[in-house]
Amino acid sequence: MSLDQFRLDGKVALITGGNRGIGLAIAKLFLEAGAKCMLTGRSETVELTELLAGNPDTSSWIAADVTEPDTGEKLVAATLEKFGSLDVLVNNAGVAANGNFHEFDDEKLAYIMETNLIAPFRIARAAIRPMLEKGAGAIVNIGSISGMVSNKPQLQVAYNSSKAAVHQMTTTMAFEYAGRGIRVNALAPGYVVSDMTKGGIAREDWNRTWTENTPMGRFAQPEEMATCALFLASDAASYVTGATLVADGGYTTH
């Protein structure tokens, strides 16, 4: 046993939502661990531009909307063309919306489901084909503790349902492909400082409720989720598949 098991030398990773937050933190850590990374998102950020400039030979970027039906095929093709392989997929891109269930319209429902469930399905479907040719690969789907509990005080039935579906998709994919060398796991973050949570963190009442219901009494940083993703993607997790790793500061313990 060696710490080298946590390395990703010679591996190529495709990371959606890699332009900010958890996705960007995962990209930084994967690059440090020796991987080459294809990153995607809807728009570049200052932090992403800096990352690409600092890693010109091992990182690349393609702007894409994951809800477009052909995006998965395009992303995988671009990754193979640029780096010649695809070993790890991190399905990270996601969106959230709050609101009363009885007032939640079809447009918002479609936006949530297309981004959080249908897009990861399509992208994983495209990514798994070159993995099958190699007989090896790792997929990390970013779920949420919201797929396990009802959050408070915000109301978000659609978001929670989409993440529960991601967890089940992970379980079923893992069962189907375990015998063919491909591991599929999910990461379920708790409350992480990000663009998705900054509005709630800025609200005194939400902030207080979230922290009081987290036994560790604080929010996570994106880098803390990146280390979990690295474990699931690396050979250190060689006997782990079909798991949903909860990283929530204890939120789901009560």
mmCIF file of C-alpha atoms in Angstrom:
data_model
loop_
_atom_site.group_PDB
_atom_site.id
_atom_site.type_symbol
_atom_site.label_atom_id
_atom_site.label_comp_id
_atom_site.label_asym_id
_atom_site.label_seq_id
_atom_site.Cartn_x
_atom_site.Cartn_y
_atom_site.Cartn_z
ATOM 1 C CA MET A 1 0.000 0.000 0.000
ATOM 2 C CA SER A 2 1.305 3.438 -0.935
ATOM 3 C CA LEU A 3 0.220 7.055 -1.108
ATOM 4 C CA ASP A 4 0.864 6.727 -4.836
ATOM 5 C CA GLN A 5 -2.582 5.139 -5.022
ATOM 6 C CA PHE A 6 -4.006 8.643 -4.683
ATOM 7 C CA ARG A 7 -2.088 9.808 -7.751
ATOM 8 C CA LEU A 8 -3.695 10.193 -11.184
ATOM 9 C CA ASP A 9 -0.526 10.123 -13.263
ATOM 10 C CA GLY A 10 -1.260 9.234 -16.865
ATOM 11 C CA LYS A 11 -5.020 9.616 -16.367
ATOM 12 C CA VAL A 12 -7.302 11.950 -18.303
ATOM 13 C CA ALA A 13 -10.326 13.456 -16.560
ATOM 14 C CA LEU A 14 -13.384 15.209 -17.957
ATOM 15 C CA ILE A 15 -14.924 17.564 -15.384
ATOM 16 C CA THR A 16 -18.233 19.331 -15.987
ATOM 17 C CA GLY A 17 -18.905 22.585 -14.202
ATOM 18 C CA GLY A 18 -15.140 22.938 -13.961
ATOM 19 C CA ASN A 19 -15.106 26.717 -14.187
ATOM 20 C CA ARG A 20 -15.936 27.502 -10.557
ATOM 21 C CA GLY A 21 -16.659 26.163 -7.090
ATOM 22 C CA ILE A 22 -16.364 22.442 -6.446
ATOM 23 C CA GLY A 23 -15.597 21.639 -10.081
ATOM 24 C CA LEU A 24 -12.692 24.069 -10.247
ATOM 25 C CA ALA A 25 -11.324 22.806 -6.926
ATOM 26 C CA ILE A 26 -11.483 19.240 -8.243
ATOM 27 C CA ALA A 27 -9.655 20.287 -11.405
ATOM 28 C CA LYS A 28 -6.876 21.945 -9.419
ATOM 29 C CA LEU A 29 -6.371 18.895 -7.224
ATOM 30 C CA PHE A 30 -6.541 16.422 -10.105
ATOM 31 C CA LEU A 31 -3.878 18.401 -11.966
ATOM 32 C CA GLU A 32 -1.714 18.400 -8.856
ATOM 33 C CA ALA A 33 -2.218 14.623 -8.644
ATOM 34 C CA GLY A 34 -0.856 14.207 -12.175
ATOM 35 C CA ALA A 35 -3.991 14.077 -14.317
ATOM 36 C CA LYS A 36 -4.734 15.863 -17.547
ATOM 37 C CA CYS A 37 -8.068 17.654 -17.360
ATOM 38 C CA MET A 38 -10.679 18.682 -19.899
ATOM 39 C CA LEU A 39 -12.925 21.250 -18.227
ATOM 40 C CA THR A 40 -16.294 22.448 -19.368
ATOM 41 C CA GLY A 41 -18.944 24.931 -18.354
ATOM 42 C CA ARG A 42 -21.051 27.668 -19.832
ATOM 43 C CA SER A 43 -18.502 30.471 -19.439
ATOM 44 C CA GLU A 44 -14.927 31.121 -18.436
ATOM 45 C CA THR A 45 -14.093 32.669 -15.093
ATOM 46 C CA VAL A 46 -11.005 34.560 -13.968
ATOM 47 C CA GLU A 47 -9.983 31.611 -11.801
ATOM 48 C CA LEU A 48 -10.385 29.198 -14.695
ATOM 49 C CA THR A 49 -8.337 31.378 -17.028
ATOM 50 C CA GLU A 50 -5.535 31.447 -14.463
ATOM 51 C CA LEU A 51 -5.670 27.677 -14.085
ATOM 52 C CA LEU A 52 -5.478 27.093 -17.831
ATOM 53 C CA ALA A 53 -2.584 29.539 -18.190
ATOM 54 C CA GLY A 54 -0.688 27.829 -15.412
ATOM 55 C CA ASN A 55 -1.220 24.344 -16.850
ATOM 56 C CA PRO A 56 -1.089 24.777 -20.636
ATOM 57 C CA ASP A 57 -0.036 21.213 -21.428
ATOM 58 C CA THR A 58 -2.283 19.362 -19.020
ATOM 59 C CA SER A 59 -5.536 21.339 -19.022
ATOM 60 C CA SER A 60 -8.018 22.386 -21.670
ATOM 61 C CA TRP A 61 -11.419 24.053 -21.812
ATOM 62 C CA ILE A 62 -14.504 23.792 -23.950
ATOM 63 C CA ALA A 63 -17.538 26.008 -23.426
ATOM 64 C CA ALA A 64 -20.733 23.971 -23.465
ATOM 65 C CA ASP A 65 -24.297 23.823 -22.215
ATOM 66 C CA VAL A 66 -24.736 20.379 -20.677
ATOM 67 C CA THR A 67 -28.480 20.448 -21.305
ATOM 68 C CA GLU A 68 -27.977 20.255 -25.073
ATOM 69 C CA PRO A 69 -28.647 16.654 -26.171
ATOM 70 C CA ASP A 70 -25.390 16.270 -28.106
ATOM 71 C CA THR A 71 -23.110 17.887 -25.516
ATOM 72 C CA GLY A 72 -21.998 14.575 -24.023
ATOM 73 C CA GLU A 73 -20.778 13.245 -27.359
ATOM 74 C CA LYS A 74 -19.022 16.533 -28.137
ATOM 75 C CA LEU A 75 -17.262 16.680 -24.775
ATOM 76 C CA VAL A 76 -16.004 13.118 -25.013
ATOM 77 C CA ALA A 77 -14.849 13.628 -28.609
ATOM 78 C CA ALA A 78 -13.000 16.821 -27.643
ATOM 79 C CA THR A 79 -11.328 15.068 -24.710
ATOM 80 C CA LEU A 80 -10.180 12.144 -26.852
ATOM 81 C CA GLU A 81 -8.938 14.467 -29.573
ATOM 82 C CA LYS A 82 -6.983 16.625 -27.131
ATOM 83 C CA PHE A 83 -5.546 14.012 -24.782
ATOM 84 C CA GLY A 84 -6.083 10.687 -26.540
ATOM 85 C CA SER A 85 -7.885 8.998 -23.665
ATOM 86 C CA LEU A 86 -10.643 9.296 -21.087
ATOM 87 C CA ASP A 87 -10.170 7.610 -17.714
ATOM 88 C CA VAL A 88 -12.229 9.664 -15.258
ATOM 89 C CA LEU A 89 -15.518 11.509 -15.551
ATOM 90 C CA VAL A 90 -16.683 13.926 -12.874
ATOM 91 C CA ASN A 91 -20.320 14.883 -13.441
ATOM 92 C CA ASN A 92 -20.323 18.062 -11.386
ATOM 93 C CA ALA A 93 -22.439 20.643 -13.231
ATOM 94 C CA GLY A 94 -25.674 21.376 -11.410
ATOM 95 C CA VAL A 95 -28.274 24.002 -10.585
ATOM 96 C CA ALA A 96 -30.760 24.626 -7.789
ATOM 97 C CA ALA A 97 -34.062 26.436 -7.443
ATOM 98 C CA ASN A 98 -36.324 26.912 -4.448
ATOM 99 C CA GLY A 99 -40.069 27.363 -4.202
ATOM 100 C CA ASN A 100 -43.327 25.935 -2.977
ATOM 101 C CA PHE A 101 -44.102 22.587 -4.593
ATOM 102 C CA HIS A 102 -47.617 23.633 -5.585
ATOM 103 C CA GLU A 103 -46.243 26.726 -7.331
ATOM 104 C CA PHE A 104 -43.210 25.144 -9.011
ATOM 105 C CA ASP A 105 -43.771 25.526 -12.742
ATOM 106 C CA ASP A 106 -42.800 23.149 -15.537
ATOM 107 C CA GLU A 107 -40.090 25.450 -16.905
ATOM 108 C CA LYS A 108 -38.159 25.426 -13.622
ATOM 109 C CA LEU A 109 -38.778 21.707 -13.213
ATOM 110 C CA ALA A 110 -37.352 20.970 -16.659
ATOM 111 C CA TYR A 111 -34.342 23.203 -16.008
ATOM 112 C CA ILE A 112 -33.522 21.330 -12.805
ATOM 113 C CA MET A 113 -34.020 17.845 -14.208
ATOM 114 C CA GLU A 114 -32.284 18.481 -17.522
ATOM 115 C CA THR A 115 -29.206 19.907 -15.811
ATOM 116 C CA ASN A 116 -28.953 17.692 -12.734
ATOM 117 C CA LEU A 117 -30.109 14.321 -14.042
ATOM 118 C CA ILE A 118 -30.548 14.056 -17.797
ATOM 119 C CA ALA A 119 -27.253 15.785 -18.628
ATOM 120 C CA PRO A 120 -25.151 13.586 -16.305
ATOM 121 C CA PHE A 121 -26.922 10.537 -17.751
ATOM 122 C CA ARG A 122 -26.076 11.547 -21.314
ATOM 123 C CA ILE A 123 -22.491 12.545 -20.537
ATOM 124 C CA ALA A 124 -21.815 9.335 -18.613
ATOM 125 C CA ARG A 125 -23.364 7.352 -21.465
ATOM 126 C CA ALA A 126 -20.915 8.936 -23.902
ATOM 127 C CA ALA A 127 -17.926 8.673 -21.561
ATOM 128 C CA ILE A 128 -18.407 5.040 -20.686
ATOM 129 C CA ARG A 129 -17.889 3.858 -24.272
ATOM 130 C CA PRO A 130 -14.141 4.623 -24.472
ATOM 131 C CA MET A 131 -13.801 3.303 -20.926
ATOM 132 C CA LEU A 132 -15.332 0.020 -22.038
ATOM 133 C CA GLU A 133 -12.815 -0.202 -24.869
ATOM 134 C CA LYS A 134 -10.000 0.095 -22.306
ATOM 135 C CA GLY A 135 -11.726 -2.071 -19.735
ATOM 136 C CA ALA A 136 -11.128 0.536 -17.058
ATOM 137 C CA GLY A 137 -12.504 3.847 -15.827
ATOM 138 C CA ALA A 138 -13.972 5.767 -12.930
ATOM 139 C CA ILE A 139 -17.061 7.954 -12.818
ATOM 140 C CA VAL A 140 -17.845 10.328 -9.958
ATOM 141 C CA ASN A 141 -21.329 11.801 -9.967
ATOM 142 C CA ILE A 142 -21.842 14.801 -7.707
ATOM 143 C CA GLY A 143 -25.034 14.267 -5.784
ATOM 144 C CA SER A 144 -26.063 16.020 -2.570
ATOM 145 C CA ILE A 145 -27.296 15.384 0.930
ATOM 146 C CA SER A 146 -30.463 16.929 -0.504
ATOM 147 C CA GLY A 147 -30.995 13.595 -2.199
ATOM 148 C CA MET A 148 -31.278 12.013 1.245
ATOM 149 C CA VAL A 149 -33.050 14.542 3.462
ATOM 150 C CA SER A 150 -35.480 17.439 3.316
ATOM 151 C CA ASN A 151 -33.521 20.637 3.719
ATOM 152 C CA LYS A 152 -34.684 23.545 5.815
ATOM 153 C CA PRO A 153 -35.648 26.319 5.707
ATOM 154 C CA GLN A 154 -35.584 26.312 1.887
ATOM 155 C CA LEU A 155 -38.203 24.356 -0.068
ATOM 156 C CA GLN A 156 -36.716 22.464 -3.005
ATOM 157 C CA VAL A 157 -38.580 19.317 -3.975
ATOM 158 C CA ALA A 158 -37.314 19.327 -7.568
ATOM 159 C CA TYR A 159 -33.662 19.753 -6.648
ATOM 160 C CA ASN A 160 -33.821 17.082 -3.954
ATOM 161 C CA SER A 161 -35.567 14.682 -6.319
ATOM 162 C CA SER A 162 -32.952 15.235 -9.023
ATOM 163 C CA LYS A 163 -30.114 14.456 -6.634
ATOM 164 C CA ALA A 164 -31.836 11.362 -5.258
ATOM 165 C CA ALA A 165 -32.107 10.191 -8.854
ATOM 166 C CA VAL A 166 -28.382 10.801 -9.372
ATOM 167 C CA HIS A 167 -27.627 8.588 -6.371
ATOM 168 C CA GLN A 168 -29.797 5.788 -7.758
ATOM 169 C CA MET A 169 -28.323 6.192 -11.225
ATOM 170 C CA THR A 170 -24.897 5.782 -9.639
ATOM 171 C CA THR A 171 -25.900 2.611 -7.824
ATOM 172 C CA THR A 172 -27.381 1.009 -10.920
ATOM 173 C CA MET A 173 -24.501 1.997 -13.211
ATOM 174 C CA ALA A 174 -22.036 0.570 -10.717
ATOM 175 C CA PHE A 175 -23.886 -2.750 -10.706
ATOM 176 C CA GLU A 176 -23.939 -2.896 -14.486
ATOM 177 C CA TYR A 177 -20.273 -2.093 -15.100
ATOM 178 C CA ALA A 178 -18.377 -3.437 -12.071
ATOM 179 C CA GLY A 179 -17.466 -6.604 -13.924
ATOM 180 C CA ARG A 180 -16.135 -4.605 -16.868
ATOM 181 C CA GLY A 181 -13.532 -2.578 -14.972
ATOM 182 C CA ILE A 182 -15.504 0.631 -14.485
ATOM 183 C CA ARG A 183 -16.227 2.007 -11.027
ATOM 184 C CA VAL A 184 -19.127 4.432 -10.491
ATOM 185 C CA ASN A 185 -19.560 6.362 -7.259
ATOM 186 C CA ALA A 186 -21.267 9.509 -6.044
ATOM 187 C CA LEU A 187 -20.229 12.307 -3.724
ATOM 188 C CA ALA A 188 -22.960 13.905 -1.619
ATOM 189 C CA PRO A 189 -21.762 17.269 -0.277
ATOM 190 C CA GLY A 190 -23.438 19.152 2.511
ATOM 191 C CA TYR A 191 -23.400 22.941 2.569
ATOM 192 C CA VAL A 192 -20.345 24.160 0.673
ATOM 193 C CA VAL A 193 -19.286 27.763 0.140
ATOM 194 C CA SER A 194 -20.079 28.272 -3.551
ATOM 195 C CA ASP A 195 -22.083 30.323 -6.021
ATOM 196 C CA MET A 196 -25.009 27.971 -5.409
ATOM 197 C CA THR A 197 -25.089 28.630 -1.657
ATOM 198 C CA LYS A 198 -23.837 32.204 -1.397
ATOM 199 C CA GLY A 199 -27.351 33.654 -1.458
ATOM 200 C CA GLY A 200 -28.453 31.487 1.444
ATOM 201 C CA ILE A 201 -25.230 32.058 3.365
ATOM 202 C CA ALA A 202 -25.790 35.801 3.049
ATOM 203 C CA ARG A 203 -29.241 35.485 4.651
ATOM 204 C CA GLU A 204 -28.903 35.561 8.410
ATOM 205 C CA ASP A 205 -31.851 33.241 9.062
ATOM 206 C CA TRP A 206 -30.798 30.614 6.502
ATOM 207 C CA ASN A 207 -27.163 30.824 7.553
ATOM 208 C CA ARG A 208 -28.079 30.268 11.189
ATOM 209 C CA THR A 209 -30.356 27.318 10.402
ATOM 210 C CA TRP A 210 -27.801 25.646 8.138
ATOM 211 C CA THR A 211 -24.954 25.979 10.608
ATOM 212 C CA GLU A 212 -27.050 24.983 13.619
ATOM 213 C CA ASN A 213 -28.132 21.821 11.805
ATOM 214 C CA THR A 214 -24.549 20.938 10.877
ATOM 215 C CA PRO A 215 -22.893 19.373 13.956
ATOM 216 C CA MET A 216 -19.473 20.650 12.903
ATOM 217 C CA GLY A 217 -21.004 24.132 12.944
ATOM 218 C CA ARG A 218 -19.514 25.426 9.702
ATOM 219 C CA PHE A 219 -19.743 25.304 5.930
ATOM 220 C CA ALA A 220 -17.336 23.237 3.845
ATOM 221 C CA GLN A 221 -14.828 24.690 1.434
ATOM 222 C CA PRO A 222 -14.748 23.401 -2.177
ATOM 223 C CA GLU A 223 -11.286 21.983 -1.577
ATOM 224 C CA GLU A 224 -12.733 19.618 1.025
ATOM 225 C CA MET A 225 -15.017 18.137 -1.604
ATOM 226 C CA ALA A 226 -12.132 17.878 -4.074
ATOM 227 C CA THR A 227 -10.204 15.527 -1.777
ATOM 228 C CA CYS A 228 -13.235 13.250 -1.599
ATOM 229 C CA ALA A 229 -13.558 13.240 -5.379
ATOM 230 C CA LEU A 230 -9.862 12.435 -5.731
ATOM 231 C CA PHE A 231 -10.258 9.403 -3.480
ATOM 232 C CA LEU A 232 -13.213 8.092 -5.492
ATOM 233 C CA ALA A 233 -11.441 8.679 -8.808
ATOM 234 C CA SER A 234 -8.113 7.174 -7.784
ATOM 235 C CA ASP A 235 -6.847 3.629 -7.296
ATOM 236 C CA ALA A 236 -7.094 4.243 -3.556
ATOM 237 C CA ALA A 237 -10.785 3.440 -4.048
ATOM 238 C CA SER A 238 -10.108 0.372 -6.199
ATOM 239 C CA TYR A 239 -12.672 -1.744 -4.305
ATOM 240 C CA VAL A 240 -15.263 1.019 -4.003
ATOM 241 C CA THR A 241 -18.153 1.147 -6.444
ATOM 242 C CA GLY A 242 -21.833 1.958 -6.075
ATOM 243 C CA ALA A 243 -21.126 4.085 -3.012
ATOM 244 C CA THR A 244 -22.416 7.538 -2.166
ATOM 245 C CA LEU A 245 -19.801 9.256 -0.042
ATOM 246 C CA VAL A 246 -21.454 11.785 2.286
ATOM 247 C CA ALA A 247 -19.308 14.797 3.190
ATOM 248 C CA ASP A 248 -21.609 17.052 5.192
ATOM 249 C CA GLY A 249 -20.064 17.940 8.542
ATOM 250 C CA GLY A 250 -22.554 15.589 10.184
ATOM 251 C CA TYR A 251 -25.731 17.172 8.816
ATOM 252 C CA THR A 252 -27.379 13.837 8.052
ATOM 253 C CA THR A 253 -26.577 12.308 11.448
ATOM 254 C CA HIS A 254 -29.825 13.551 12.943
#
